[in-house]
């Protein structure tokens, strides 16, 4: 049974009631079809109201949903011939990041993504999708490999953040992330990034310096988790809901602020309700993006990427007018 | 006797804010937080804010840093009047920034510009933790990116003194993207074959440590500076054990291979001069006898 989120309660209740009535109709042979029809119309309306008006906090909950599709769910549906490649060649293989080579619409690509686990056992193995430096170094190795063989890189972003641990610090978490940022900036092959769940701060950005940045409708991207922000701002991590609304972390918010290229729509209620359909939406976006990228040579790509990131920022002059550079 | 006099004096000293506690209180004398010796502030300043008893590095402001790093009178500031906007309409952000501007006399958490070190031209950026904890928002990113472009245009080395708590939360993803923006700018410098020296000073953490500060051709740090990605408290909560005392200090990073050298403040200018000299483009190759 699917995990139920608190704000979905009215929908679930109504759905249960409808199925009760249906059972009743069958068992007692009393015709309630008029009643059922009415309720189904109401359910439709209710779903529209609730799922159509989700705020930051509701989307955070969907992004964190235990059944939310992961990188591997999309890889197996969108690509063919996928072969996973392991290890950073320095220290180890971090299973919080998966990567490999595959074909997309018949063309070779490199695919990389954060990988959460499903269930406790897999989550322990994958460290809940929170990478160590070796994860980022594996990602970079695969990107450099893609550059050599001139195939595009597709990154799926889905992490609470880089792992905050002693060993991660000792092995250079900062350096690993920073190195990915500068290397992605200069990578001579297209990079398409898609936030599919949580985009947690620097640990997300380390797979996020791309020519196109898309977000699934119910994914989030933030500089700090809502809980972390609430703890710092109001000394109360319980105010995470307020922080989620204030920080503008949802896909529609970030599109509005022009910080991402586009929002990939989700099925009503969230991607977990039909993974195949959702994968289809992503495939469509990827196809458009890669077609667009194929117009540019590697020099143009790198220049455009520079411009893209160099243009991000809001600033002013003390006197109210900012003279040009 | 004389000790009593000083401790008495301290009792009456007013400390205006939390932030001021970490700086040297205004007045004639101060106490070193490490060796507890009492010294004249004037003497301390003359000694580049380094305790002459134990070598403890007190914080220096961005303008003091420029004064002790560049040749006298050589500094020319860039974009001094750029200030932050409030793109998310974040509660209290505009007020807090205005207060910091008033209190510190700075317009933002970074000063950028150009000058010379022993006559050699450099472009420099210096962060100042007194302004919003030195956090990186749009202005820090933009000023750095412009400074790096100047370094590219004028073919000069770029030196960055980091001092920052990380990305500025109040500008949300705008701040996060400054990590990408500064790294992208540095990639340009890198492609041009120009030198970048990163000097990490206390503190260099979070999004700043995980972007430009770690990307020097040469990475240096001041003694005992706190440098790291995640906060100590968060790590202790995650792993549920106490961390070693020297965790995330400059010395710890050196031991773990993350730094080229830890350089005392008084040696810094000489060290920078040597690095820049070795990277001067004028070399013609070893000559035959």
XYZ file of C-alpha atoms in Angstrom:
614
model
C 0.000 0.000 0.000
C 1.234 3.418 -0.936
C 2.459 5.765 1.738
C -0.201 8.371 2.568
C 0.718 11.968 3.081
C -1.218 13.999 5.654
C -2.609 16.488 3.153
C -3.940 13.662 0.994
C -6.187 12.388 3.796
C -9.509 13.754 2.442
C -8.811 12.155 -0.934
C -7.919 8.806 0.592
C -11.023 8.859 2.784
C -13.304 9.599 -0.116
C -11.631 6.953 -2.234
C -12.127 4.406 0.543
C -15.764 5.359 0.846
C -16.318 4.866 -2.864
C -14.741 1.447 -2.793
C -16.868 0.568 0.254
C -20.003 1.514 -1.637
C -18.865 -0.528 -4.603
C -18.334 -3.576 -2.401
C -21.700 -2.988 -0.813
C -23.349 -2.887 -4.247
C -21.842 -6.203 -5.150
C -22.507 -7.967 -1.872
C -26.006 -6.746 -1.110
C -27.100 -6.310 -4.701
C -28.434 -2.844 -4.020
C -27.895 -0.392 -6.843
C -25.922 2.617 -5.564
C -24.456 3.608 -8.907
C -26.030 7.088 -8.793
C -24.467 7.669 -5.386
C -21.103 6.318 -6.522
C -21.089 8.463 -9.594
C -21.738 11.564 -7.521
C -18.912 10.716 -5.171
C -16.562 10.042 -8.053
C -17.266 13.474 -9.481
C -16.550 14.884 -6.059
C -13.327 12.907 -5.837
C -12.248 14.294 -9.179
C -12.954 17.805 -7.906
C -11.188 17.166 -4.611
C -8.072 15.782 -6.310
C -8.016 18.803 -8.568
C -8.312 21.128 -5.578
C -5.688 19.435 -3.454
C -3.111 18.305 -6.018
C -3.645 21.362 -8.180
C -2.822 23.792 -5.375
C 0.164 22.246 -3.665
C 2.434 24.624 -1.774
C 6.107 24.233 -0.994
C 5.617 21.906 1.922
C 3.227 19.550 0.114
C 5.689 19.275 -2.751
C 8.529 18.566 -0.306
C 6.515 15.645 1.006
C 5.871 14.308 -2.493
C 9.547 14.758 -3.410
C 10.436 12.671 -0.344
C 7.701 10.076 -0.864
C 9.016 6.592 -0.101
C 7.647 5.299 -3.426
C 8.956 8.185 -5.492
C 10.718 6.837 -8.582
C 14.510 6.918 -8.392
C 17.254 7.345 -10.967
C 17.340 3.598 -11.685
C 13.551 3.512 -12.234
C 13.935 6.112 -14.950
C 17.121 4.670 -16.432
C 15.487 1.316 -17.128
C 12.469 2.975 -18.733
C 14.125 5.733 -20.764
C 17.371 4.133 -21.970
C 18.399 0.863 -23.558
C 21.662 -1.105 -23.318
C 22.447 0.414 -19.917
C 25.661 -0.854 -18.408
C 26.612 0.353 -14.958
C 30.215 1.441 -14.446
C 31.601 1.389 -10.937
C 34.255 3.110 -8.884
C 36.265 6.309 -8.782
C 39.663 4.584 -9.339
C 41.035 6.306 -6.206
C 39.215 4.975 -3.217
C 36.026 3.018 -3.770
C 32.601 2.689 -5.295
C 29.936 4.904 -3.778
C 26.524 3.396 -4.366
C 24.803 6.675 -3.514
C 25.628 7.616 -7.091
C 25.028 5.323 -10.058
C 26.399 5.890 -13.510
C 27.079 4.167 -16.744
C 26.763 4.047 -20.498
C 23.554 3.496 -22.408
C 21.631 4.378 -25.520
C 18.946 7.001 -25.809
C 16.836 6.785 -28.952
C 19.612 4.666 -30.400
C 22.382 7.157 -29.631
C 25.133 6.565 -27.044
C 24.944 8.588 -23.835
C 26.416 8.636 -20.344
C 23.874 8.595 -17.524
C 24.663 9.533 -13.937
C 22.400 10.070 -10.956
C 22.046 10.091 -7.211
C 20.487 6.832 -6.094
C 18.329 6.459 -3.007
C 17.407 3.024 -1.795
C 13.982 1.501 -1.561
C 13.599 0.053 1.877
C 16.026 0.103 4.777
C 18.457 -2.493 3.514
C 19.074 -0.822 0.189
C 19.111 2.603 1.795
C 21.930 1.562 4.100
C 23.916 0.308 1.134
C 23.242 3.508 -0.767
C 23.664 5.751 2.273
C 20.173 7.202 1.669
C 21.424 8.746 -1.550
C 23.936 10.977 0.234
C 27.269 10.673 -1.589
C 30.815 10.613 -0.251
C 33.647 12.239 -2.228
C 34.265 8.981 -4.131
C 30.728 9.203 -5.504
C 31.393 12.631 -6.975
C 34.773 11.471 -8.258
C 33.142 8.497 -9.972
C 30.646 10.881 -11.579
C 33.485 13.082 -12.802
C 35.385 10.106 -14.179
C 32.339 9.102 -16.201
C 31.813 12.656 -17.444
C 35.422 12.865 -18.640
C 34.943 9.525 -20.347
C 31.813 10.874 -22.066
C 33.799 13.906 -23.217
C 36.473 11.705 -24.722
C 33.934 9.703 -26.698
C 31.815 12.751 -27.493
C 28.562 11.514 -26.024
C 26.177 13.693 -24.042
C 25.858 13.418 -20.257
C 22.500 13.143 -18.544
C 22.371 13.745 -14.799
C 19.487 12.842 -12.515
C 19.548 14.849 -9.301
C 17.961 13.338 -6.216
C 19.722 13.804 -2.882
C 19.177 15.362 0.494
C 22.763 16.525 0.204
C 26.365 15.389 0.247
C 27.002 13.169 3.263
C 27.997 15.165 6.344
C 30.419 12.725 7.951
C 33.929 12.532 9.299
C 35.256 10.237 6.580
C 33.693 12.424 3.883
C 35.488 15.464 5.272
C 38.776 13.588 5.577
C 38.622 12.504 1.969
C 37.816 16.020 0.758
C 34.062 16.422 0.320
C 34.527 20.109 -0.484
C 37.219 19.464 -3.041
C 35.222 16.698 -4.717
C 32.166 18.924 -5.147
C 34.192 21.960 -6.225
C 36.123 19.890 -8.745
C 32.882 18.704 -10.326
C 31.603 22.272 -10.617
C 34.669 23.546 -12.464
C 35.033 20.404 -14.567
C 31.387 20.431 -15.636
C 31.793 24.116 -16.500
C 34.454 23.169 -19.025
C 33.155 19.796 -20.251
C 33.170 19.712 -24.037
C 29.989 17.709 -24.458
C 26.327 18.503 -23.707
C 25.122 18.094 -20.120
C 21.404 17.845 -19.353
C 20.362 17.890 -15.687
C 17.003 16.844 -14.314
C 16.005 17.191 -10.683
C 13.719 14.234 -10.036
C 13.300 14.394 -6.257
C 15.183 16.474 -3.736
C 17.922 18.786 -4.934
C 19.828 19.281 -1.697
C 22.399 22.059 -1.864
C 26.008 21.573 -2.977
C 25.613 17.817 -3.019
C 22.962 18.219 -5.722
C 24.752 20.984 -7.604
C 27.804 18.731 -7.979
C 25.790 16.961 -10.711
C 23.984 20.137 -11.707
C 26.198 22.390 -13.822
C 24.511 21.679 -17.132
C 23.425 23.296 -20.379
C 19.816 22.657 -19.435
C 18.359 22.269 -15.972
C 14.887 20.780 -15.654
C 12.853 19.907 -12.614
C 9.975 17.511 -12.210
C 6.932 19.445 -11.075
C 7.030 18.100 -7.519
C 10.765 18.112 -7.026
C 12.628 20.689 -4.938
C 15.973 22.453 -5.210
C 17.354 24.359 -2.258
C 20.455 25.819 -0.701
C 19.604 24.208 2.654
C 16.869 21.784 3.734
C 13.685 23.407 5.080
C 14.452 21.817 8.471
C 17.980 23.208 8.455
C 16.806 26.662 7.467
C 14.130 26.694 10.171
C 16.666 25.640 12.804
C 19.018 28.440 11.792
C 16.433 31.157 11.294
C 13.881 30.510 13.977
C 15.824 28.066 16.181
C 13.043 25.551 15.578
C 13.279 22.814 12.970
C 9.545 22.287 13.494
C 8.962 25.372 11.388
C 10.135 23.531 8.285
C 6.783 24.132 6.577
C 7.195 27.883 6.906
C 10.777 27.662 5.671
C 9.728 25.551 2.673
C 7.265 28.253 1.600
C 9.671 31.145 2.244
C 12.712 29.715 0.500
C 11.149 29.252 -2.948
C 12.339 25.719 -3.539
C 9.653 24.237 -5.790
C 9.935 23.722 -9.529
C 7.259 26.341 -10.374
C 8.928 28.887 -8.030
C 12.349 28.350 -9.553
C 10.998 28.544 -13.076
C 9.333 31.817 -12.123
C 12.684 33.115 -10.850
C 14.296 31.990 -14.099
C 16.731 29.742 -12.254
C 15.809 26.619 -14.214
C 14.965 26.047 -17.870
C 11.667 24.277 -17.505
C 9.309 22.248 -15.370
C 8.517 18.697 -16.454
C 4.861 18.066 -15.555
C 3.942 15.236 -13.223
C 0.923 13.025 -13.143
C -1.671 14.336 -10.730
C -0.696 13.278 -7.231
C 2.953 12.645 -8.056
C 5.307 10.655 -10.267
C 4.960 7.518 -8.123
C 1.388 7.040 -9.321
C 2.533 6.046 -12.792
C 6.235 5.663 -13.342
C 5.926 4.615 -16.993
C 3.959 7.700 -17.933
C 6.351 9.900 -15.983
C 9.351 8.337 -17.705
C 7.623 9.141 -21.004
C 7.410 12.833 -20.082
C 11.085 12.888 -19.192
C 12.034 11.116 -22.420
C 10.202 13.767 -24.404
C 12.012 16.614 -22.654
C 15.378 14.905 -23.045
C 14.820 14.391 -26.734
C 14.021 18.059 -27.298
C 16.990 19.175 -25.216
C 19.503 16.878 -26.901
C 18.270 17.865 -30.347
C 18.808 21.498 -29.432
C 22.280 20.802 -28.063
C 23.338 18.982 -31.206
C 23.341 22.360 -33.002
C 26.360 23.589 -31.035
C 30.013 22.644 -31.274
C 31.934 22.064 -28.061
C 33.317 25.610 -27.897
C 29.861 27.136 -28.224
C 28.516 24.781 -25.586
C 31.133 25.794 -23.039
C 30.655 29.505 -23.809
C 26.899 29.258 -23.498
C 27.248 27.381 -20.230
C 29.484 30.154 -18.916
C 26.930 32.778 -19.936
C 24.102 30.797 -18.403
C 25.658 30.656 -14.958
C 27.319 34.036 -15.164
C 23.895 35.615 -15.631
C 22.490 34.210 -12.398
C 22.284 36.778 -9.624
C 20.307 39.779 -8.433
C 22.203 42.859 -7.384
C 21.931 46.594 -7.187
C 23.942 49.786 -6.854
C 23.933 51.735 -3.600
C 22.345 54.610 -5.464
C 19.812 52.376 -7.124
C 21.370 52.123 -10.593
C 23.864 49.459 -11.461
C 26.232 50.674 -14.148
C 27.174 48.108 -16.749
C 30.395 46.193 -16.309
C 47.994 43.696 41.328
C 48.182 44.799 37.765
C 46.095 41.780 36.713
C 43.300 42.795 39.040
C 43.248 46.180 37.477
C 42.702 44.722 34.037
C 40.099 42.210 35.004
C 38.197 44.968 36.726
C 38.355 47.050 33.622
C 36.988 44.173 31.598
C 33.953 43.941 33.808
C 32.886 47.411 32.842
C 33.498 46.989 29.155
C 30.284 46.959 27.176
C 30.007 44.434 24.404
C 27.460 45.681 21.919
C 26.592 42.489 20.066
C 27.323 38.822 19.645
C 29.398 39.547 16.597
C 31.562 42.140 18.273
C 32.650 39.563 20.843
C 34.696 37.790 18.257
C 36.505 40.901 17.217
C 38.921 42.799 19.319
C 36.856 45.055 21.578
C 37.511 48.729 21.118
C 39.874 49.989 23.731
C 43.470 50.038 24.616
C 44.161 46.444 25.467
C 42.973 42.955 24.748
C 43.450 39.398 25.897
C 44.542 36.608 23.609
C 41.831 33.930 23.588
C 44.477 31.210 23.281
C 47.306 32.062 25.717
C 45.343 34.624 27.738
C 48.160 37.131 27.710
C 47.198 40.765 27.759
C 48.482 43.052 25.057
C 48.131 46.501 23.605
C 45.824 46.527 20.610
C 48.158 48.921 18.908
C 50.992 46.418 19.270
C 48.730 43.619 18.083
C 47.838 45.569 14.959
C 51.472 46.281 14.296
C 52.016 42.547 14.509
C 49.342 41.913 11.838
C 46.890 40.825 14.538
C 49.025 37.832 15.467
C 49.697 37.212 19.171
C 53.443 37.566 19.696
C 53.297 35.196 22.671
C 51.586 32.163 21.131
C 51.114 32.941 17.442
C 47.305 32.982 17.625
C 45.849 34.587 14.500
C 43.192 37.123 15.439
C 40.683 38.049 12.771
C 41.601 40.821 10.393
C 39.144 42.912 8.444
C 39.166 42.907 4.656
C 40.823 46.323 4.524
C 43.529 45.254 6.980
C 44.102 42.165 4.860
C 44.575 44.254 1.759
C 46.950 46.553 3.625
C 49.188 43.689 4.770
C 49.076 41.857 1.428
C 49.468 44.476 -1.280
C 52.125 47.126 -1.806
C 51.190 50.340 -0.084
C 48.923 52.557 -2.130
C 48.635 50.078 -4.995
C 45.063 48.924 -4.384
C 42.324 49.976 -6.757
C 38.884 48.689 -5.841
C 36.325 47.242 -8.298
C 32.532 47.476 -8.011
C 32.668 48.979 -4.521
C 29.083 50.123 -4.644
C 27.382 46.882 -5.574
C 24.823 45.789 -2.998
C 22.508 42.836 -2.634
C 18.873 42.759 -3.663
C 16.291 40.696 -1.898
C 15.109 38.399 -4.695
C 13.022 36.131 -2.464
C 11.597 38.929 -0.277
C 13.082 36.931 2.566
C 11.927 37.970 6.059
C 14.338 40.453 7.701
C 17.003 40.049 5.029
C 16.921 43.615 3.723
C 17.040 44.994 7.272
C 19.896 42.772 8.333
C 21.929 43.681 5.261
C 21.309 47.379 5.872
C 22.398 46.996 9.486
C 25.580 45.197 8.468
C 26.354 47.927 5.978
C 25.989 50.512 8.677
C 27.918 48.599 11.318
C 30.859 47.531 9.176
C 31.022 50.322 6.622
C 31.135 47.589 3.977
C 28.660 47.259 1.137
C 28.974 43.491 0.945
C 30.911 40.488 2.223
C 33.689 40.823 -0.344
C 36.112 43.463 -1.570
C 37.642 42.967 -5.007
C 40.217 44.959 -6.891
C 43.722 45.016 -8.241
C 47.102 46.007 -6.931
C 50.684 44.846 -6.752
C 52.712 42.472 -4.598
C 56.377 43.493 -4.650
C 55.623 45.269 -7.893
C 53.879 42.333 -9.586
C 50.289 43.003 -10.663
C 47.515 40.859 -9.189
C 43.725 40.808 -9.039
C 42.505 40.088 -5.549
C 39.317 39.270 -3.683
C 39.016 39.403 0.101
C 35.971 38.243 2.015
C 34.917 39.804 5.275
C 33.094 37.622 7.825
C 31.740 40.689 9.612
C 29.169 41.139 6.840
C 26.451 38.425 7.021
C 29.129 35.962 8.210
C 30.913 36.411 4.917
C 28.177 34.418 3.224
C 28.066 34.178 -0.553
C 25.014 35.624 -2.259
C 24.577 37.208 -5.675
C 26.918 40.133 -4.999
C 29.821 37.993 -3.828
C 29.384 35.800 -6.904
C 29.077 38.710 -9.306
C 32.012 40.683 -7.883
C 34.195 37.589 -7.985
C 33.153 36.707 -11.503
C 33.900 40.250 -12.702
C 37.250 40.269 -10.902
C 38.201 36.961 -12.519
C 37.281 38.385 -15.926
C 39.564 41.370 -15.185
C 42.350 38.941 -14.339
C 41.746 37.223 -17.689
C 41.657 40.544 -19.580
C 44.785 41.888 -17.920
C 46.495 38.495 -17.768
C 47.160 38.701 -14.064
C 47.105 36.089 -11.324
C 43.979 35.957 -9.182
C 44.262 35.663 -5.411
C 41.271 34.947 -3.236
C 41.190 35.214 0.549
C 38.121 33.208 1.574
C 36.390 33.805 4.905
C 32.824 32.636 4.830
C 30.162 30.614 6.546
C 28.976 29.351 3.143
C 26.114 30.147 0.810
C 23.723 32.913 1.882
C 20.511 31.224 2.883
C 18.363 34.313 2.384
C 18.967 34.329 -1.354
C 18.031 30.659 -1.716
C 18.975 28.976 -4.975
C 20.452 32.254 -6.248
C 23.158 31.728 -3.624
C 23.587 28.059 -4.415
C 24.128 28.936 -8.067
C 26.927 31.341 -7.162
C 28.980 28.225 -6.417
C 28.511 27.243 -10.063
C 29.003 30.822 -11.262
C 32.342 31.356 -9.531
C 33.560 27.912 -10.598
C 32.551 28.584 -14.179
C 34.451 31.872 -14.090
C 37.496 30.102 -12.647
C 37.339 27.580 -15.460
C 37.874 30.476 -17.856
C 40.927 31.608 -15.903
C 42.150 28.031 -15.939
C 41.670 27.709 -19.724
C 43.691 30.892 -20.165
C 46.580 29.333 -18.273
C 46.413 31.923 -15.528
C 47.284 31.372 -11.890
C 44.720 31.147 -9.099
C 45.921 31.110 -5.498
C 43.251 30.308 -2.920
C 43.954 31.329 0.663
C 41.501 29.924 3.180
C 41.181 31.944 6.343
C 38.990 31.471 9.375
C 36.302 30.303 8.634
C 35.980 28.758 5.162
C 33.011 26.411 5.196
C 29.965 25.110 3.326
C 29.314 26.314 -0.187
C 32.428 28.471 -0.305
C 34.722 25.655 0.733
C 32.880 23.405 -1.771
C 33.435 25.778 -4.674
C 36.092 28.370 -5.523
C 38.068 28.116 -2.274
C 39.066 24.511 -3.052
C 39.949 25.240 -6.672
C 43.288 26.990 -6.386
C 46.234 25.932 -8.479
C 47.774 26.404 -5.078
C 45.622 26.077 -1.957
C 46.951 27.777 1.168
C 45.447 28.365 4.604
C 46.176 30.378 7.709
C 47.081 28.442 10.868
C 44.148 27.029 12.834
C 41.572 28.289 10.345
C 38.326 26.308 10.388
C 37.830 24.746 6.958
C 35.212 22.192 6.031
C 32.079 21.283 4.164
C 29.553 20.297 6.818
C 29.262 21.860 10.268
C 30.851 20.068 13.194
C 27.563 19.819 15.097
C 25.745 18.277 12.140
C 28.486 15.697 11.674
C 28.493 14.811 15.378
C 24.734 14.342 15.222
C 25.033 12.199 12.098
C 27.786 9.875 13.300
C 26.862 10.098 16.998
C 30.386 10.390 18.234
C 32.781 13.121 19.197
C 35.151 14.413 16.591
C 38.875 14.941 17.165
C 39.797 18.398 18.484
C 41.768 19.381 15.416
C 38.959 18.258 13.065
C 38.484 20.669 10.137
C 41.419 22.870 11.075
C 43.934 23.982 8.480
C 46.441 21.553 10.004
C 43.928 18.688 9.749
C 43.360 19.469 6.079
C 47.088 19.620 5.417
C 47.479 16.199 7.008
C 44.680 14.836 4.820
C 46.162 16.145 1.624
C 43.728 18.983 0.967
C 46.177 21.887 1.192
C 49.539 22.746 -0.298
C 50.719 24.591 2.779
C 49.622 26.230 5.996
C 51.218 29.658 5.956
C 51.513 32.005 8.926
C 50.143 35.470 8.278
C 53.542 37.078 8.587
C 54.914 34.785 5.895
C 51.945 35.168 3.574
C 53.059 38.090 1.448
C 56.488 36.573 0.908
C 54.897 33.231 0.014
C 52.498 34.812 -2.463
C 55.338 36.786 -3.976
C 57.365 33.637 -4.517
C 54.477 31.736 -6.087
C 53.633 34.608 -8.421
C 57.284 35.040 -9.347
C 57.623 31.371 -10.267
C 54.506 31.671 -12.449
C 55.664 34.786 -14.292
C 55.319 34.347 -18.054
C 58.707 35.921 -18.825
C 60.779 32.754 -18.306
C 62.865 31.858 -21.324
C 64.079 28.393 -20.430
C 67.299 27.142 -18.903
C 70.303 28.513 -20.748
C 73.277 26.478 -21.874
C 76.612 27.141 -20.134
